[in-house]
């Protein structure tokens, strides 16, 4: 049975501040937990509603799991893991950069996309949602263990230091499909509502857009940032 | 002030059965509501927490809105709209087909993507989440008014009747990037957990995959269906 104290500790990890104070985060879902357990990441505690999941897991009742979960439909497995140590910036040939992405599902999906296309690093502004948010962890489907999210306070300076061309995904840019994309480059994505921040826009070498395929006014105004990221990554890595 | 009866009526529209019995659905969010109000779709009632939103909107208190919303963070605007009449199948040159997509966010994102790439129709199995689910409506960001979701009971027969090549997005298929895609074709996407259903697989002319860009076992197993849809649509419509 779960103690009041255990429950309190897990629930407070829904707050970013508490995650960083304790150096811990919560993951839910079998697939995600298995990926985390198979990685070098360190688990602190593991809870499940069915006894066969893992020998070290503490078996709890469904009603107890319902009190712990961050989701409407709780998974039968929940784990508390240590936040891994920070890494140096790798500066891979291709760098994806997120400026103010607030939706956790979008960040998780973008982490998964970076993993698919073989990237180990994602650079995020401090205004981007925390990658240890339970919804980001879930949407990343375990890719979080392979894609290190670097949160930097000065995106413009960090990108200048990477010393490669900087492209921005914007609505008014040149067609992505017509661009000749260099082997080494950074690609910046802003939030759907605010776009790329003003002081970073000045540092872009080129703005690129996914062109509209429908004429007139009566059409989608924009794509969500995870869809745009998927299309950009596909264009960057596709054999020409 | 909202009557008990009004509240009850709105809340029960979270259930698919109730939506179809009443011919009504709920939409939340300013952007989505504006798109719906500007379309030919008919609204039944409109509620807002601020008086300047729209002359016909009933102003309610924030606590009342909190009781109506389907979201953790309620929007200041909620509308009840009539489900539009069914349409004949258009059979555009390119048809996107969803087989058993259960996540409402993914369906909404795919509707928005179809709209972006100029498609007016999306064919769905009856096992796909209902497009009038409030979370689908929100994720579609208004594109639902331009992309008609056709729910069909026999996907295989419907696709045969469309009389054009049928491609399936699968993990084991040939590389999407190497394929020569015809101008007229259907593209089927299955669920992440179950893939394309068995009886439909037999009718595929070719299976196509988004290739992995990372060698070895230590990588993302799959992409989410909305990401896969974005990449396929980009490949289908990009100028070669």
mmCIF file with all atom_site columns, N, CA and C in Angstrom, chain A residues 171 192-193 212 219-225 227-228, chain B residues 31 35 112-113 115-116 140-141 143 146:
data_model
loop_
_atom_site.group_PDB
_atom_site.id
_atom_site.type_symbol
_atom_site.label_atom_id
_atom_site.label_alt_id
_atom_site.label_comp_id
_atom_site.label_asym_id
_atom_site.label_entity_id
_atom_site.label_seq_id
_atom_site.pdbx_PDB_ins_code
_atom_site.Cartn_x
_atom_site.Cartn_y
_atom_site.Cartn_z
_atom_site.occupancy
_atom_site.B_iso_or_equiv
_atom_site.pdbx_formal_charge
_atom_site.auth_seq_id
_atom_site.auth_comp_id
_atom_site.auth_asym_id
_atom_site.auth_atom_id
_atom_site.pdbx_PDB_model_num
ATOM 1  N N  . UNK A 1 171 ? 5.998   31.522 -41.529 1.00 0.00 ? 171 UNK A N  1
ATOM 2  C CA . UNK A 1 171 ? 4.900   31.461 -42.497 1.00 0.00 ? 171 UNK A CA 1
ATOM 3  C C  . UNK A 1 171 ? 5.265   32.197 -43.789 1.00 0.00 ? 171 UNK A C  1
ATOM 4  N N  . UNK A 1 192 ? 3.282   28.394 -32.162 1.00 0.00 ? 192 UNK A N  1
ATOM 5  C CA . UNK A 1 192 ? 2.229   28.670 -33.134 1.00 0.00 ? 192 UNK A CA 1
ATOM 6  C C  . UNK A 1 192 ? 1.640   30.060 -32.953 1.00 0.00 ? 192 UNK A C  1
ATOM 7  N N  . UNK A 1 193 ? 1.540   30.492 -31.702 1.00 0.00 ? 193 UNK A N  1
ATOM 8  C CA . UNK A 1 193 ? 0.904   31.792 -31.483 1.00 0.00 ? 193 UNK A CA 1
ATOM 9  C C  . UNK A 1 193 ? 1.884   32.956 -31.594 1.00 0.00 ? 193 UNK A C  1
ATOM 10 N N  . UNK A 1 212 ? 1.680   26.609 -48.965 1.00 0.00 ? 212 UNK A N  1
ATOM 11 C CA . UNK A 1 212 ? 0.269   26.233 -49.020 1.00 0.00 ? 212 UNK A CA 1
ATOM 12 C C  . UNK A 1 212 ? -0.009  25.506 -50.328 1.00 0.00 ? 212 UNK A C  1
ATOM 13 N N  . UNK A 1 219 ? -8.702  28.361 -46.035 1.00 0.00 ? 219 UNK A N  1
ATOM 14 C CA . UNK A 1 219 ? -7.777  27.244 -45.869 1.00 0.00 ? 219 UNK A CA 1
ATOM 15 C C  . UNK A 1 219 ? -7.156  27.308 -44.486 1.00 0.00 ? 219 UNK A C  1
ATOM 16 N N  . UNK A 1 220 ? -6.409  26.264 -44.115 1.00 0.00 ? 220 UNK A N  1
ATOM 17 C CA . UNK A 1 220 ? -5.734  26.238 -42.817 1.00 0.00 ? 220 UNK A CA 1
ATOM 18 C C  . UNK A 1 220 ? -4.733  27.388 -42.745 1.00 0.00 ? 220 UNK A C  1
ATOM 19 N N  . UNK A 1 221 ? -4.727  28.113 -41.645 1.00 0.00 ? 221 UNK A N  1
ATOM 20 C CA . UNK A 1 221 ? -3.812  29.242 -41.478 1.00 0.00 ? 221 UNK A CA 1
ATOM 21 C C  . UNK A 1 221 ? -2.389  28.778 -41.207 1.00 0.00 ? 221 UNK A C  1
ATOM 22 N N  . UNK A 1 222 ? -2.287  27.658 -40.495 1.00 0.00 ? 222 UNK A N  1
ATOM 23 C CA . UNK A 1 222 ? -0.957  27.188 -40.090 1.00 0.00 ? 222 UNK A CA 1
ATOM 24 C C  . UNK A 1 222 ? -1.021  25.693 -39.820 1.00 0.00 ? 222 UNK A C  1
ATOM 25 N N  . UNK A 1 223 ? 0.151   25.126 -39.593 1.00 0.00 ? 223 UNK A N  1
ATOM 26 C CA . UNK A 1 223 ? 0.245   23.719 -39.179 1.00 0.00 ? 223 UNK A CA 1
ATOM 27 C C  . UNK A 1 223 ? 0.695   23.700 -37.733 1.00 0.00 ? 223 UNK A C  1
ATOM 28 N N  . UNK A 1 224 ? 0.432   22.611 -37.015 1.00 0.00 ? 224 UNK A N  1
ATOM 29 C CA . UNK A 1 224 ? 0.994   22.614 -35.664 1.00 0.00 ? 224 UNK A CA 1
ATOM 30 C C  . UNK A 1 224 ? 2.497   22.380 -35.744 1.00 0.00 ? 224 UNK A C  1
ATOM 31 N N  . UNK A 1 225 ? 3.210   22.780 -34.703 1.00 0.00 ? 225 UNK A N  1
ATOM 32 C CA . UNK A 1 225 ? 4.674   22.806 -34.774 1.00 0.00 ? 225 UNK A CA 1
ATOM 33 C C  . UNK A 1 225 ? 5.266   21.403 -34.910 1.00 0.00 ? 225 UNK A C  1
ATOM 34 N N  . UNK A 1 227 ? 3.827   18.927 -36.637 1.00 0.00 ? 227 UNK A N  1
ATOM 35 C CA . UNK A 1 227 ? 3.651   18.592 -38.060 1.00 0.00 ? 227 UNK A CA 1
ATOM 36 C C  . UNK A 1 227 ? 4.720   19.306 -38.893 1.00 0.00 ? 227 UNK A C  1
ATOM 37 N N  . UNK A 1 228 ? 4.923   20.592 -38.603 1.00 0.00 ? 228 UNK A N  1
ATOM 38 C CA . UNK A 1 228 ? 5.938   21.358 -39.345 1.00 0.00 ? 228 UNK A CA 1
ATOM 39 C C  . UNK A 1 228 ? 7.317   20.729 -39.132 1.00 0.00 ? 228 UNK A C  1
ATOM 40 N N  . UNK B 2 31  ? -10.310 30.548 -31.727 1.00 0.00 ? 31  UNK B N  1
ATOM 41 C CA . UNK B 2 31  ? -9.956  30.368 -33.137 1.00 0.00 ? 31  UNK B CA 1
ATOM 42 C C  . UNK B 2 31  ? -10.928 29.396 -33.812 1.00 0.00 ? 31  UNK B C  1
ATOM 43 N N  . UNK B 2 35  ? -13.827 30.164 -36.752 1.00 0.00 ? 35  UNK B N  1
ATOM 44 C CA . UNK B 2 35  ? -13.858 29.445 -38.035 1.00 0.00 ? 35  UNK B CA 1
ATOM 45 C C  . UNK B 2 35  ? -15.239 28.832 -38.259 1.00 0.00 ? 35  UNK B C  1
ATOM 46 N N  . UNK B 2 112 ? -6.242  18.870 -40.036 1.00 0.00 ? 112 UNK B N  1
ATOM 47 C CA . UNK B 2 112 ? -5.564  20.150 -40.317 1.00 0.00 ? 112 UNK B CA 1
ATOM 48 C C  . UNK B 2 112 ? -4.528  19.983 -41.436 1.00 0.00 ? 112 UNK B C  1
ATOM 49 N N  . UNK B 2 113 ? -3.812  18.864 -41.421 1.00 0.00 ? 113 UNK B N  1
ATOM 50 C CA . UNK B 2 113 ? -2.825  18.589 -42.471 1.00 0.00 ? 113 UNK B CA 1
ATOM 51 C C  . UNK B 2 113 ? -3.504  18.413 -43.835 1.00 0.00 ? 113 UNK B C  1
ATOM 52 N N  . UNK B 2 115 ? -6.271  19.706 -44.803 1.00 0.00 ? 115 UNK B N  1
ATOM 53 C CA . UNK B 2 115 ? -6.693  21.048 -45.200 1.00 0.00 ? 115 UNK B CA 1
ATOM 54 C C  . UNK B 2 115 ? -5.516  21.828 -45.780 1.00 0.00 ? 115 UNK B C  1
ATOM 55 N N  . UNK B 2 116 ? -4.376  21.766 -45.104 1.00 0.00 ? 116 UNK B N  1
ATOM 56 C CA . UNK B 2 116 ? -3.179  22.473 -45.574 1.00 0.00 ? 116 UNK B CA 1
ATOM 57 C C  . UNK B 2 116 ? -2.801  22.034 -46.987 1.00 0.00 ? 116 UNK B C  1
ATOM 58 N N  . UNK B 2 140 ? -8.189  20.190 -34.673 1.00 0.00 ? 140 UNK B N  1
ATOM 59 C CA . UNK B 2 140 ? -8.314  20.516 -36.110 1.00 0.00 ? 140 UNK B CA 1
ATOM 60 C C  . UNK B 2 140 ? -8.203  22.023 -36.344 1.00 0.00 ? 140 UNK B C  1
ATOM 61 N N  . UNK B 2 141 ? -8.305  22.809 -35.297 1.00 0.00 ? 141 UNK B N  1
ATOM 62 C CA . UNK B 2 141 ? -8.171  24.265 -35.374 1.00 0.00 ? 141 UNK B CA 1
ATOM 63 C C  . UNK B 2 141 ? -9.057  24.888 -36.456 1.00 0.00 ? 141 UNK B C  1
ATOM 64 N N  . UNK B 2 143 ? -10.145 23.446 -39.185 1.00 0.00 ? 143 UNK B N  1
ATOM 65 C CA . UNK B 2 143 ? -10.064 22.785 -40.494 1.00 0.00 ? 143 UNK B CA 1
ATOM 66 C C  . UNK B 2 143 ? -11.202 21.787 -40.690 1.00 0.00 ? 143 UNK B C  1
ATOM 67 N N  . UNK B 2 146 ? -13.644 22.403 -43.442 1.00 0.00 ? 146 UNK B N  1
ATOM 68 C CA . UNK B 2 146 ? -13.224 22.259 -44.845 1.00 0.00 ? 146 UNK B CA 1
ATOM 69 C C  . UNK B 2 146 ? -12.876 20.828 -45.238 1.00 0.00 ? 146 UNK B C  1
#
